[in-house]
Amino acid sequence: MPSSILHDFPIRASAATVFAAVVSPDTWWTLESDVQAALGSTSRLYFGEGYDWRALVSACEPGVTFEWTFTDAMPDWMGTRLRFDLTEADGVTAVHFAHHGWETASEHFRVSSFCWAMYLRLLRRTVETGEVVPYARRLDA
């Protein structure tokens, strides 16, 4: 049965600001990226030697929704969908994060769930404070 990683959390910023950060993953997740916030575009998500991934932008409504479907990644991630749904109220954006389509709740699924919590915390720190943690320190910050 397919599994999903789900995280909900607030960011003290507008949905437009959060959206801009989501589509700039090299500030909080990847080592390098090339992302166009346009439906149907292909994003490059680079994490280092042997981890130069591609994902199709499968949903994109600026300030509201952004989703990637992985087309070139490690086997467990192939075909999975990474989605951000944003809802703003009173200067705070509720982020509803989902990583859908895992084949099983494997060991890598469980590790990725932990890593997502850490990376999403960095996304919030980046947006709220402007801090960009160096890539090599991101899971320790």
PDB file of C-alpha atoms in Angstrom, residues 12-140:
ATOM      1  CA  ARG A  12       5.372  33.734  10.119  1.00  0.00           C
ATOM      2  CA  ALA A  13       5.336  35.209   6.610  1.00  0.00           C
ATOM      3  CA  SER A  14       3.038  35.729   3.671  1.00  0.00           C
ATOM      4  CA  ALA A  15       2.101  32.808   1.431  1.00  0.00           C
ATOM      5  CA  ALA A  16       3.859  34.584  -1.457  1.00  0.00           C
ATOM      6  CA  THR A  17       7.107  34.724   0.550  1.00  0.00           C
ATOM      7  CA  VAL A  18       6.836  31.071   1.577  1.00  0.00           C
ATOM      8  CA  PHE A  19       6.089  30.034  -2.006  1.00  0.00           C
ATOM      9  CA  ALA A  20       9.185  31.903  -3.237  1.00  0.00           C
ATOM     10  CA  ALA A  21      11.306  30.010  -0.691  1.00  0.00           C
ATOM     11  CA  VAL A  22       9.788  26.632  -1.583  1.00  0.00           C
ATOM     12  CA  VAL A  23      10.778  27.113  -5.232  1.00  0.00           C
ATOM     13  CA  SER A  24      14.322  28.110  -4.140  1.00  0.00           C
ATOM     14  CA  PRO A  25      15.306  24.812  -2.495  1.00  0.00           C
ATOM     15  CA  ASP A  26      19.050  25.487  -2.587  1.00  0.00           C
ATOM     16  CA  THR A  27      18.523  27.845   0.366  1.00  0.00           C
ATOM     17  CA  TRP A  28      17.098  25.104   2.629  1.00  0.00           C
ATOM     18  CA  TRP A  29      17.247  21.635   0.977  1.00  0.00           C
ATOM     19  CA  THR A  30      19.454  21.052  -2.082  1.00  0.00           C
ATOM     20  CA  LEU A  31      23.080  21.926  -2.786  1.00  0.00           C
ATOM     21  CA  GLU A  32      22.049  23.469  -6.116  1.00  0.00           C
ATOM     22  CA  SER A  33      18.794  23.755  -8.001  1.00  0.00           C
ATOM     23  CA  ASP A  34      17.260  25.065 -11.181  1.00  0.00           C
ATOM     24  CA  VAL A  35      13.537  25.504 -10.634  1.00  0.00           C
ATOM     25  CA  GLN A  36      10.981  27.318 -12.753  1.00  0.00           C
ATOM     26  CA  ALA A  37       7.653  27.845 -10.985  1.00  0.00           C
ATOM     27  CA  ALA A  38       5.725  26.840 -14.093  1.00  0.00           C
ATOM     28  CA  LEU A  39       3.414  23.896 -14.599  1.00  0.00           C
ATOM     29  CA  GLY A  40       5.046  21.238 -16.782  1.00  0.00           C
ATOM     30  CA  SER A  41       8.608  22.513 -16.352  1.00  0.00           C
ATOM     31  CA  THR A  42      11.424  20.209 -15.268  1.00  0.00           C
ATOM     32  CA  SER A  43      13.428  21.108 -12.165  1.00  0.00           C
ATOM     33  CA  ARG A  44      17.008  20.101 -11.458  1.00  0.00           C
ATOM     34  CA  LEU A  45      17.607  19.181  -7.801  1.00  0.00           C
ATOM     35  CA  TYR A  46      21.295  18.546  -7.129  1.00  0.00           C
ATOM     36  CA  PHE A  47      22.576  17.066  -3.862  1.00  0.00           C
ATOM     37  CA  GLY A  48      26.125  16.093  -4.885  1.00  0.00           C
ATOM     38  CA  GLU A  49      27.913  13.423  -6.914  1.00  0.00           C
ATOM     39  CA  GLY A  50      25.447  10.726  -7.982  1.00  0.00           C
ATOM     40  CA  TYR A  51      22.414  12.705  -6.774  1.00  0.00           C
ATOM     41  CA  ASP A  52      21.513  14.965  -9.695  1.00  0.00           C
ATOM     42  CA  TRP A  53      17.742  14.527  -9.778  1.00  0.00           C
ATOM     43  CA  ARG A  54      14.915  15.791 -11.982  1.00  0.00           C
ATOM     44  CA  ALA A  55      11.302  16.458 -11.130  1.00  0.00           C
ATOM     45  CA  LEU A  56       8.336  17.642 -13.165  1.00  0.00           C
ATOM     46  CA  VAL A  57       6.359  20.589 -11.795  1.00  0.00           C
ATOM     47  CA  SER A  58       2.994  18.808 -11.626  1.00  0.00           C
ATOM     48  CA  ALA A  59       1.039  21.535  -9.784  1.00  0.00           C
ATOM     49  CA  CYS A  60       1.770  25.239  -9.530  1.00  0.00           C
ATOM     50  CA  GLU A  61      -0.425  28.041  -8.272  1.00  0.00           C
ATOM     51  CA  PRO A  62       1.815  30.824  -6.916  1.00  0.00           C
ATOM     52  CA  GLY A  63       1.214  31.483  -3.245  1.00  0.00           C
ATOM     53  CA  VAL A  64      -1.104  28.470  -2.971  1.00  0.00           C
ATOM     54  CA  THR A  65       0.284  25.139  -4.239  1.00  0.00           C
ATOM     55  CA  PHE A  66       3.504  23.699  -5.600  1.00  0.00           C
ATOM     56  CA  GLU A  67       4.187  20.055  -6.439  1.00  0.00           C
ATOM     57  CA  TRP A  68       7.025  18.085  -7.990  1.00  0.00           C
ATOM     58  CA  THR A  69       6.731  14.560  -9.416  1.00  0.00           C
ATOM     59  CA  PHE A  70      10.140  12.873  -9.423  1.00  0.00           C
ATOM     60  CA  THR A  71      11.216  11.580 -12.835  1.00  0.00           C
ATOM     61  CA  ASP A  72      14.934  10.913 -12.230  1.00  0.00           C
ATOM     62  CA  ALA A  73      15.942  10.118  -8.656  1.00  0.00           C
ATOM     63  CA  MET A  74      16.843   7.196  -6.425  1.00  0.00           C
ATOM     64  CA  PRO A  75      14.475   4.239  -6.947  1.00  0.00           C
ATOM     65  CA  ASP A  76      12.370   4.832  -3.795  1.00  0.00           C
ATOM     66  CA  TRP A  77      11.626   8.411  -4.922  1.00  0.00           C
ATOM     67  CA  MET A  78      10.755   7.684  -8.579  1.00  0.00           C
ATOM     68  CA  GLY A  79       7.187   8.745  -9.290  1.00  0.00           C
ATOM     69  CA  THR A  80       6.653  10.156  -5.799  1.00  0.00           C
ATOM     70  CA  ARG A  81       5.081  13.595  -5.458  1.00  0.00           C
ATOM     71  CA  LEU A  82       6.368  16.352  -3.197  1.00  0.00           C
ATOM     72  CA  ARG A  83       3.590  18.866  -2.470  1.00  0.00           C
ATOM     73  CA  PHE A  84       3.258  22.155  -0.583  1.00  0.00           C
ATOM     74  CA  ASP A  85      -0.201  23.615   0.045  1.00  0.00           C
ATOM     75  CA  LEU A  86      -0.211  27.095   1.608  1.00  0.00           C
ATOM     76  CA  THR A  87      -2.953  28.956   3.464  1.00  0.00           C
ATOM     77  CA  GLU A  88      -2.320  32.454   4.818  1.00  0.00           C
ATOM     78  CA  ALA A  89      -4.185  34.131   7.686  1.00  0.00           C
ATOM     79  CA  ASP A  90      -3.129  37.169   9.737  1.00  0.00           C
ATOM     80  CA  GLY A  91       0.446  37.183   8.401  1.00  0.00           C
ATOM     81  CA  VAL A  92       1.054  33.505   9.135  1.00  0.00           C
ATOM     82  CA  THR A  93       1.127  30.822   6.463  1.00  0.00           C
ATOM     83  CA  ALA A  94       0.022  27.304   7.306  1.00  0.00           C
ATOM     84  CA  VAL A  95       2.176  24.884   5.316  1.00  0.00           C
ATOM     85  CA  HIS A  96       0.672  21.495   4.541  1.00  0.00           C
ATOM     86  CA  PHE A  97       3.537  19.363   3.254  1.00  0.00           C
ATOM     87  CA  ALA A  98       3.123  15.926   1.712  1.00  0.00           C
ATOM     88  CA  HIS A  99       5.496  13.469   0.076  1.00  0.00           C
ATOM     89  CA  HIS A 100       3.049  11.043  -1.568  1.00  0.00           C
ATOM     90  CA  GLY A 101       3.475   7.795  -3.446  1.00  0.00           C
ATOM     91  CA  TRP A 102       6.006   5.756  -1.494  1.00  0.00           C
ATOM     92  CA  GLU A 103       5.588   2.090  -2.431  1.00  0.00           C
ATOM     93  CA  THR A 104       6.010   0.948   1.178  1.00  0.00           C
ATOM     94  CA  ALA A 105       6.833   2.350   4.591  1.00  0.00           C
ATOM     95  CA  SER A 106      10.416   1.146   4.085  1.00  0.00           C
ATOM     96  CA  GLU A 107      13.481   2.058   6.124  1.00  0.00           C
ATOM     97  CA  HIS A 108      14.253   4.821   3.609  1.00  0.00           C
ATOM     98  CA  PHE A 109      10.668   6.124   3.986  1.00  0.00           C
ATOM     99  CA  ARG A 110      11.179   6.416   7.759  1.00  0.00           C
ATOM    100  CA  VAL A 111      14.578   8.104   7.379  1.00  0.00           C
ATOM    101  CA  SER A 112      13.123  10.514   4.814  1.00  0.00           C
ATOM    102  CA  SER A 113      10.276  11.398   7.180  1.00  0.00           C
ATOM    103  CA  PHE A 114      12.825  12.459   9.807  1.00  0.00           C
ATOM    104  CA  CYS A 115      14.907  14.337   7.231  1.00  0.00           C
ATOM    105  CA  TRP A 116      11.834  16.185   5.945  1.00  0.00           C
ATOM    106  CA  ALA A 117      11.071  17.412   9.451  1.00  0.00           C
ATOM    107  CA  MET A 118      14.621  18.762   9.684  1.00  0.00           C
ATOM    108  CA  TYR A 119      14.608  20.377   6.222  1.00  0.00           C
ATOM    109  CA  LEU A 120      11.172  21.925   6.712  1.00  0.00           C
ATOM    110  CA  ARG A 121      12.426  23.458   9.957  1.00  0.00           C
ATOM    111  CA  LEU A 122      15.233  25.036   7.899  1.00  0.00           C
ATOM    112  CA  LEU A 123      12.704  26.305   5.365  1.00  0.00           C
ATOM    113  CA  ARG A 124      10.893  28.076   8.196  1.00  0.00           C
ATOM    114  CA  ARG A 125      14.162  29.487   9.614  1.00  0.00           C
ATOM    115  CA  THR A 126      15.214  30.728   6.183  1.00  0.00           C
ATOM    116  CA  VAL A 127      11.901  32.512   5.610  1.00  0.00           C
ATOM    117  CA  GLU A 128      11.494  33.931   9.119  1.00  0.00           C
ATOM    118  CA  THR A 129      15.091  34.995   9.821  1.00  0.00           C
ATOM    119  CA  GLY A 130      16.896  35.011   6.460  1.00  0.00           C
ATOM    120  CA  GLU A 131      19.390  32.460   7.763  1.00  0.00           C
ATOM    121  CA  VAL A 132      20.732  30.014   5.185  1.00  0.00           C
ATOM    122  CA  VAL A 133      22.487  27.091   6.850  1.00  0.00           C
ATOM    123  CA  PRO A 134      25.415  25.761   4.773  1.00  0.00           C
ATOM    124  CA  TYR A 135      24.453  22.602   2.896  1.00  0.00           C
ATOM    125  CA  ALA A 136      26.926  20.355   4.750  1.00  0.00           C
ATOM    126  CA  ARG A 137      25.403  21.351   8.117  1.00  0.00           C
ATOM    127  CA  ARG A 138      21.707  21.213   7.290  1.00  0.00           C
ATOM    128  CA  LEU A 139      20.818  17.967   9.063  1.00  0.00           C
ATOM    129  CA  ASP A 140      22.822  19.035  12.150  1.00  0.00           C
TER     130      ASP A 140
END
